[in-house]
CSV table of N, CA and C in Angstrom, one decimal:
chain,number,residue,atom,x,y,z
A,671,MET,N,15.9,14.7,6.4
A,671,MET,CA,14.7,15.0,5.7
A,671,MET,C,14.5,14.0,4.6
A,672,LYS,N,13.3,13.4,4.6
A,672,LYS,CA,12.9,12.3,3.7
A,672,LYS,C,11.9,12.9,2.7
A,673,LEU,N,12.2,12.6,1.4
A,673,LEU,CA,11.3,13.0,0.3
A,673,LEU,C,10.9,11.8,-0.5
A,674,LEU,N,9.6,11.8,-0.9
A,674,LEU,CA,9.0,10.8,-1.8
A,674,LEU,C,8.9,11.5,-3.2
A,675,ILE,N,9.5,10.8,-4.2
A,675,ILE,CA,9.5,11.4,-5.5
A,675,ILE,C,8.7,10.4,-6.4
A,676,ILE,N,7.7,11.0,-7.1
A,676,ILE,CA,6.8,10.2,-8.0
A,676,ILE,C,7.0,10.6,-9.4
A,677,ASN,N,7.2,9.7,-10.3
A,677,ASN,CA,7.4,10.0,-11.8
A,677,ASN,C,6.5,9.1,-12.6
A,678,PRO,N,5.3,9.4,-12.9
A,678,PRO,CA,4.4,8.5,-13.7
A,678,PRO,C,4.8,8.7,-15.2
A,679,GLY,N,4.9,7.5,-15.8
A,679,GLY,CA,5.1,7.5,-17.3
A,679,GLY,C,3.9,6.7,-17.9
A,680,SER,N,4.0,6.5,-19.2
A,680,SER,CA,2.9,5.9,-19.9
A,680,SER,C,2.7,4.4,-19.5
A,681,THR,N,3.8,3.7,-19.3
A,681,THR,CA,3.6,2.3,-18.9
A,681,THR,C,4.4,1.9,-17.6
A,682,SER,N,4.8,2.9,-16.9
A,682,SER,CA,5.5,2.7,-15.6
A,682,SER,C,5.3,3.8,-14.7
A,683,THR,N,5.6,3.5,-13.4
A,683,THR,CA,5.6,4.6,-12.4
A,683,THR,C,6.9,4.4,-11.6
A,684,LYS,N,7.7,5.5,-11.6
A,684,LYS,CA,9.0,5.4,-10.9
A,684,LYS,C,8.7,6.1,-9.5
A,685,VAL,N,9.2,5.4,-8.5
A,685,VAL,CA,9.1,5.9,-7.1
A,685,VAL,C,10.5,5.9,-6.5
A,686,ALA,N,10.8,7.0,-5.8
A,686,ALA,CA,12.0,7.0,-5.1
A,686,ALA,C,11.8,7.7,-3.7
A,687,ILE,N,12.6,7.3,-2.7
A,687,ILE,CA,12.6,8.0,-1.5
A,687,ILE,C,14.0,8.3,-1.2
A,688,PHE,N,14.2,9.6,-0.9
A,688,PHE,CA,15.6,10.1,-0.5
A,688,PHE,C,15.6,10.6,0.9
A,689,GLU,N,16.6,10.2,1.6
A,689,GLU,CA,16.9,10.9,2.9
A,689,GLU,C,18.1,11.8,2.7
A,690,ASN,N,17.8,13.1,2.8
A,690,ASN,CA,18.8,14.0,2.4
A,690,ASN,C,19.3,13.7,0.9
A,691,GLU,N,20.5,13.4,0.7
A,691,GLU,CA,20.9,13.0,-0.7
A,691,GLU,C,21.1,11.5,-0.9
A,692,THR,N,20.7,10.7,0.1
A,692,THR,CA,20.9,9.3,0.0
A,692,THR,C,19.6,8.6,-0.5
A,693,SER,N,19.7,7.8,-1.5
A,693,SER,CA,18.5,7.1,-2.0
A,693,SER,C,18.2,5.9,-1.1
A,694,ILE,N,17.0,5.9,-0.6
A,694,ILE,CA,16.5,4.8,0.3
A,694,ILE,C,15.8,3.8,-0.5
A,695,LEU,N,15.1,4.3,-1.5
A,695,LEU,CA,14.2,3.4,-2.4
A,695,LEU,C,14.3,4.0,-3.8
A,696,ASP,N,14.5,3.1,-4.8
A,696,ASP,CA,14.5,3.6,-6.2
A,696,ASP,C,13.8,2.4,-7.0
A,697,LYS,N,12.6,2.6,-7.3
A,697,LYS,CA,11.8,1.4,-7.9
A,697,LYS,C,11.1,1.9,-9.2
A,698,THR,N,11.1,1.1,-10.2
A,698,THR,CA,10.3,1.3,-11.4
A,698,THR,C,9.3,0.2,-11.5
A,699,ILE,N,8.0,0.6,-11.4
A,699,ILE,CA,7.0,-0.3,-11.5
A,699,ILE,C,6.4,-0.3,-12.9
A,700,ARG,N,6.5,-1.5,-13.6
A,700,ARG,CA,6.0,-1.6,-14.9
A,700,ARG,C,4.5,-2.0,-14.9
A,701,HIS,N,3.7,-1.3,-15.7
A,701,HIS,CA,2.3,-1.6,-15.8
A,701,HIS,C,2.0,-2.4,-17.1
A,702,GLU,N,1.3,-3.4,-16.9
A,702,GLU,CA,0.8,-4.2,-18.1
A,702,GLU,C,-0.2,-3.4,-18.9
A,703,ILE,N,-0.1,-3.4,-20.2
A,703,ILE,CA,-1.1,-2.7,-21.0
A,703,ILE,C,-2.5,-3.1,-20.7
A,704,SER,N,-2.7,-4.4,-20.4
A,704,SER,CA,-4.1,-4.9,-20.0
A,704,SER,C,-4.6,-4.3,-18.7
A,705,ASP,N,-3.7,-4.0,-17.8
A,705,ASP,CA,-4.1,-3.3,-16.5
A,705,ASP,C,-4.5,-1.9,-16.8
A,706,LEU,N,-3.8,-1.2,-17.7
A,706,LEU,CA,-4.1,0.2,-17.9
A,706,LEU,C,-5.3,0.4,-18.9
A,707,ALA,N,-5.6,-0.7,-19.7
A,707,ALA,CA,-6.7,-0.6,-20.7
A,707,ALA,C,-8.0,-0.5,-20.0
A,708,GLN,N,-8.1,-0.8,-18.8
A,708,GLN,CA,-9.5,-0.7,-18.1
A,708,GLN,C,-9.9,0.7,-17.8
A,709,PHE,N,-8.9,1.7,-17.9
A,709,PHE,CA,-9.2,3.0,-17.6
A,709,PHE,C,-9.5,3.8,-18.9
A,710,ASP,N,-10.6,4.6,-18.9
A,710,ASP,CA,-11.0,5.4,-20.1
A,710,ASP,C,-10.0,6.6,-20.3
A,711,LYS,N,-9.7,7.3,-19.2
A,711,LYS,CA,-8.8,8.4,-19.3
A,711,LYS,C,-7.6,8.1,-18.3
A,712,LEU,N,-6.5,8.8,-18.6
A,712,LEU,CA,-5.3,8.6,-17.8
A,712,LEU,C,-5.6,9.0,-16.3
A,713,THR,N,-6.4,10.1,-16.1
A,713,THR,CA,-6.6,10.5,-14.7
A,713,THR,C,-7.4,9.4,-14.0
A,714,ASP,N,-8.1,8.6,-14.7
A,714,ASP,CA,-8.8,7.5,-14.0
A,714,ASP,C,-7.9,6.4,-13.4
A,715,GLN,N,-6.6,6.5,-13.7
A,715,GLN,CA,-5.6,5.6,-13.2
A,715,GLN,C,-5.1,6.1,-11.8
A,716,TYR,N,-5.6,7.2,-11.3
A,716,TYR,CA,-5.2,7.8,-10.1
A,716,TYR,C,-5.2,6.8,-8.9
A,717,ASP,N,-6.3,6.2,-8.6
A,717,ASP,CA,-6.3,5.3,-7.4
A,717,ASP,C,-5.4,4.1,-7.6
A,718,PHE,N,-5.4,3.5,-8.9
A,718,PHE,CA,-4.6,2.4,-9.2
A,718,PHE,C,-3.1,2.7,-8.9
A,719,ARG,N,-2.6,3.8,-9.5
A,719,ARG,CA,-1.2,4.2,-9.3
A,719,ARG,C,-0.9,4.6,-7.9
A,720,LYS,N,-1.8,5.3,-7.3
A,720,LYS,CA,-1.5,5.8,-5.9
A,720,LYS,C,-1.4,4.6,-5.0
A,721,GLN,N,-2.2,3.6,-5.1
A,721,GLN,CA,-2.1,2.4,-4.3
A,721,GLN,C,-0.8,1.7,-4.5
A,722,ILE,N,-0.3,1.6,-5.7
A,722,ILE,CA,1.0,1.0,-6.0
A,722,ILE,C,2.1,1.7,-5.3
A,723,ILE,N,2.0,3.1,-5.3
A,723,ILE,CA,3.0,3.9,-4.7
A,723,ILE,C,2.9,3.7,-3.2
A,724,MET,N,1.8,3.7,-2.6
A,724,MET,CA,1.6,3.5,-1.2
A,724,MET,C,2.1,2.1,-0.7
A,725,ASP,N,1.9,1.1,-1.6
A,725,ASP,CA,2.4,-0.2,-1.3
A,725,ASP,C,4.0,-0.2,-1.2
A,726,GLN,N,4.6,0.5,-2.2
A,726,GLN,CA,6.1,0.6,-2.2
A,726,GLN,C,6.6,1.3,-1.0
A,727,VAL,N,5.9,2.4,-0.6
A,727,VAL,CA,6.3,3.2,0.6
A,727,VAL,C,6.2,2.3,1.8
A,728,GLU,N,5.1,1.6,2.0
A,728,GLU,CA,4.9,0.7,3.1
A,728,GLU,C,6.0,-0.4,3.1
A,729,ALA,N,6.3,-1.0,2.0
A,729,ALA,CA,7.3,-2.1,1.9
A,729,ALA,C,8.7,-1.6,2.3
A,730,SER,N,8.9,-0.3,2.1
A,730,SER,CA,10.2,0.3,2.4
A,730,SER,C,10.4,0.5,3.9
A,731,GLY,N,9.3,0.4,4.7
A,731,GLY,CA,9.4,0.6,6.1
A,731,GLY,C,9.3,2.1,6.5
A,732,ILE,N,9.0,3.0,5.5
A,732,ILE,CA,8.9,4.4,5.8
A,732,ILE,C,7.4,4.7,6.1
A,733,GLN,N,7.2,5.5,7.1
A,733,GLN,CA,5.9,6.0,7.4
A,733,GLN,C,5.6,7.3,6.7
A,734,LEU,N,4.4,7.6,6.2
A,734,LEU,CA,4.1,8.8,5.6
A,734,LEU,C,4.4,10.0,6.5
A,735,THR,N,4.3,9.9,7.8
A,735,THR,CA,4.6,11.0,8.7
A,735,THR,C,6.0,11.3,8.7
A,736,GLU,N,6.9,10.5,8.2
A,736,GLU,CA,8.3,10.8,8.2
A,736,GLU,C,8.7,11.6,7.0
A,737,LEU,N,7.8,11.8,6.0
A,737,LEU,CA,8.2,12.5,4.8
A,737,LEU,C,8.0,14.0,5.0
A,738,ALA,N,9.1,14.7,4.6
A,738,ALA,CA,9.0,16.2,4.6
A,738,ALA,C,8.2,16.8,3.4
A,739,ALA,N,8.3,16.0,2.3
A,739,ALA,CA,7.6,16.5,1.1
A,739,ALA,C,7.4,15.3,0.2
A,740,VAL,N,6.4,15.5,-0.7
A,740,VAL,CA,6.1,14.5,-1.8
A,740,VAL,C,6.2,15.3,-3.1
A,741,VAL,N,7.0,14.8,-4.0
A,741,VAL,CA,7.3,15.5,-5.3
A,741,VAL,C,6.7,14.7,-6.4
A,742,GLY,N,5.8,15.4,-7.2
A,742,GLY,CA,5.3,14.7,-8.4
A,742,GLY,C,5.9,15.3,-9.6
A,743,ARG,N,6.7,14.6,-10.4
A,743,ARG,CA,7.4,15.1,-11.5
A,743,ARG,C,6.4,15.1,-12.7
A,744,GLY,N,6.6,16.2,-13.5
A,744,GLY,CA,5.9,16.3,-14.8
A,744,GLY,C,4.5,16.9,-14.6
A,745,GLY,N,3.8,16.8,-15.7
A,745,GLY,CA,2.4,17.4,-15.8
A,745,GLY,C,2.3,18.4,-16.8
A,746,LEU,N,1.3,18.3,-17.6
A,746,LEU,CA,1.0,19.3,-18.7
A,746,LEU,C,0.1,20.4,-18.2
A,747,ILE,N,0.6,21.5,-17.8
A,747,ILE,CA,-0.1,22.6,-17.2
A,747,ILE,C,0.1,23.8,-18.0
A,748,LYS,N,-0.5,24.9,-17.6
A,748,LYS,CA,-0.3,26.2,-18.3
A,748,LYS,C,1.1,26.6,-18.3
A,749,PRO,N,1.6,27.3,-19.3
A,749,PRO,CA,3.0,27.7,-19.3
A,749,PRO,C,3.5,28.4,-18.1
A,750,LEU,N,4.6,28.0,-17.5
A,750,LEU,CA,5.2,28.6,-16.3
A,750,LEU,C,6.7,28.7,-16.5
A,751,SER,N,7.3,29.5,-15.8
A,751,SER,CA,8.8,29.5,-15.8
A,751,SER,C,9.2,28.2,-15.2
A,752,GLY,N,10.4,27.7,-15.6
A,752,GLY,CA,10.9,26.5,-15.0
A,752,GLY,C,11.1,26.6,-13.5
A,753,GLY,N,10.9,25.5,-12.8
A,753,GLY,CA,11.1,25.6,-11.3
A,753,GLY,C,10.3,24.6,-10.6
A,754,THR,N,10.2,24.8,-9.3
A,754,THR,CA,9.4,23.9,-8.4
A,754,THR,C,8.2,24.7,-7.9
A,755,TYR,N,7.0,24.0,-8.0
A,755,TYR,CA,5.8,24.7,-7.6
A,755,TYR,C,5.0,23.8,-6.6
A,756,ALA,N,4.4,24.5,-5.6
A,756,ALA,CA,3.5,23.8,-4.7
A,756,ALA,C,2.2,23.4,-5.5
A,757,VAL,N,1.7,22.2,-5.2
A,757,VAL,CA,0.5,21.8,-5.8
A,757,VAL,C,-0.7,22.6,-5.2
A,758,ASN,N,-1.5,23.3,-6.0
A,758,ASN,CA,-2.6,24.0,-5.4
A,758,ASN,C,-3.9,23.6,-6.2
A,759,GLU,N,-5.0,24.2,-5.8
A,759,GLU,CA,-6.3,23.9,-6.5
A,759,GLU,C,-6.3,24.1,-8.0
A,760,ALA,N,-5.7,25.2,-8.4
A,760,ALA,CA,-5.6,25.6,-9.8
A,760,ALA,C,-4.8,24.5,-10.6
A,761,MET,N,-3.7,24.1,-10.0
A,761,MET,CA,-2.9,23.1,-10.7
A,761,MET,C,-3.6,21.7,-10.7
A,762,ILE,N,-4.3,21.4,-9.6
A,762,ILE,CA,-5.0,20.1,-9.6
A,762,ILE,C,-6.1,20.1,-10.7
A,763,ARG,N,-6.8,21.2,-10.8
A,763,ARG,CA,-7.9,21.4,-11.8
A,763,ARG,C,-7.3,21.2,-13.2
A,764,ASP,N,-6.2,21.9,-13.5
A,764,ASP,CA,-5.6,21.9,-14.8
A,764,ASP,C,-5.0,20.5,-15.1
A,765,LEU,N,-4.4,19.8,-14.2
A,765,LEU,CA,-3.9,18.4,-14.4
A,765,LEU,C,-5.1,17.5,-14.6
A,766,HIS,N,-6.2,17.6,-13.9
A,766,HIS,CA,-7.3,16.7,-14.0
A,766,HIS,C,-8.0,16.9,-15.3
A,767,ILE,N,-8.2,18.1,-15.8
A,767,ILE,CA,-8.9,18.3,-17.0
A,767,ILE,C,-8.0,18.2,-18.3
A,768,GLY,N,-6.7,18.2,-18.0
A,768,GLY,CA,-5.7,18.1,-19.1
A,768,GLY,C,-5.7,19.4,-19.9
A,769,VAL,N,-5.6,20.5,-19.3
A,769,VAL,CA,-5.6,21.8,-19.9
A,769,VAL,C,-4.6,21.9,-21.1
A,770,GLN,N,-3.5,21.2,-21.0
A,770,GLN,CA,-2.5,21.3,-22.1
A,770,GLN,C,-2.3,19.9,-22.7
A,771,GLY,N,-3.2,19.0,-22.4
A,771,GLY,CA,-3.2,17.6,-23.0
A,771,GLY,C,-3.2,16.6,-21.9
A,772,GLU,N,-3.5,15.4,-22.3
A,772,GLU,CA,-3.6,14.3,-21.4
A,772,GLU,C,-2.3,13.5,-21.5
A,773,HIS,N,-1.6,13.3,-20.4
A,773,HIS,CA,-0.4,12.5,-20.3
A,773,HIS,C,-0.3,11.9,-18.9
A,774,ALA,N,0.3,10.8,-18.9
A,774,ALA,CA,0.5,10.1,-17.6
A,774,ALA,C,1.2,11.0,-16.5
A,775,SER,N,2.1,11.9,-17.0
A,775,SER,CA,2.8,12.7,-16.0
A,775,SER,C,1.8,13.7,-15.3
A,776,ASN,N,0.6,13.9,-15.8
A,776,ASN,CA,-0.4,14.7,-15.1
A,776,ASN,C,-0.7,14.1,-13.8
A,777,LEU,N,-0.5,12.8,-13.6
A,777,LEU,CA,-0.8,12.1,-12.4
A,777,LEU,C,0.2,12.4,-11.3
A,778,GLY,N,1.4,12.9,-11.6
A,778,GLY,CA,2.4,13.2,-10.7
A,778,GLY,C,2.0,14.2,-9.6
A,779,GLY,N,1.5,15.4,-10.1
A,779,GLY,CA,1.0,16.4,-9.1
A,779,GLY,C,-0.3,16.0,-8.4
A,780,LEU,N,-1.1,15.2,-9.1
A,780,LEU,CA,-2.4,14.8,-8.5
A,780,LEU,C,-2.1,13.8,-7.3
A,781,ILE,N,-1.2,12.9,-7.6
A,781,ILE,CA,-0.9,11.9,-6.5
A,781,ILE,C,-0.1,12.6,-5.4
A,782,ALA,N,0.8,13.4,-5.8
A,782,ALA,CA,1.6,14.1,-4.8
A,782,ALA,C,0.8,14.9,-3.8
A,783,SER,N,-0.3,15.5,-4.3
A,783,SER,CA,-1.2,16.3,-3.5
A,783,SER,C,-1.8,15.5,-2.4
């Protein structure tokens, strides 16, 4: 089973692919402040960061159809008990509007969806 893990931060995006418990890819992509400055809101970085992730997946030789799941770490959403949640329309809306604040981690669930 292969999993793609996405962890967006303020100036980087971490991408990992695991096959079972073995890491196949573990990459930290640093973003230049000048590249990020072109975006008014953090959610405007969606296409920019998604393409970077897709490029890393392609370079690893893994096809998206091989993935059992995509995990987006983080996100400022309404209070929930700790755990793992499927991305749904309510979560996407909350992440997009920044219901609990705007943070780069909000892109995790958006890109994972």
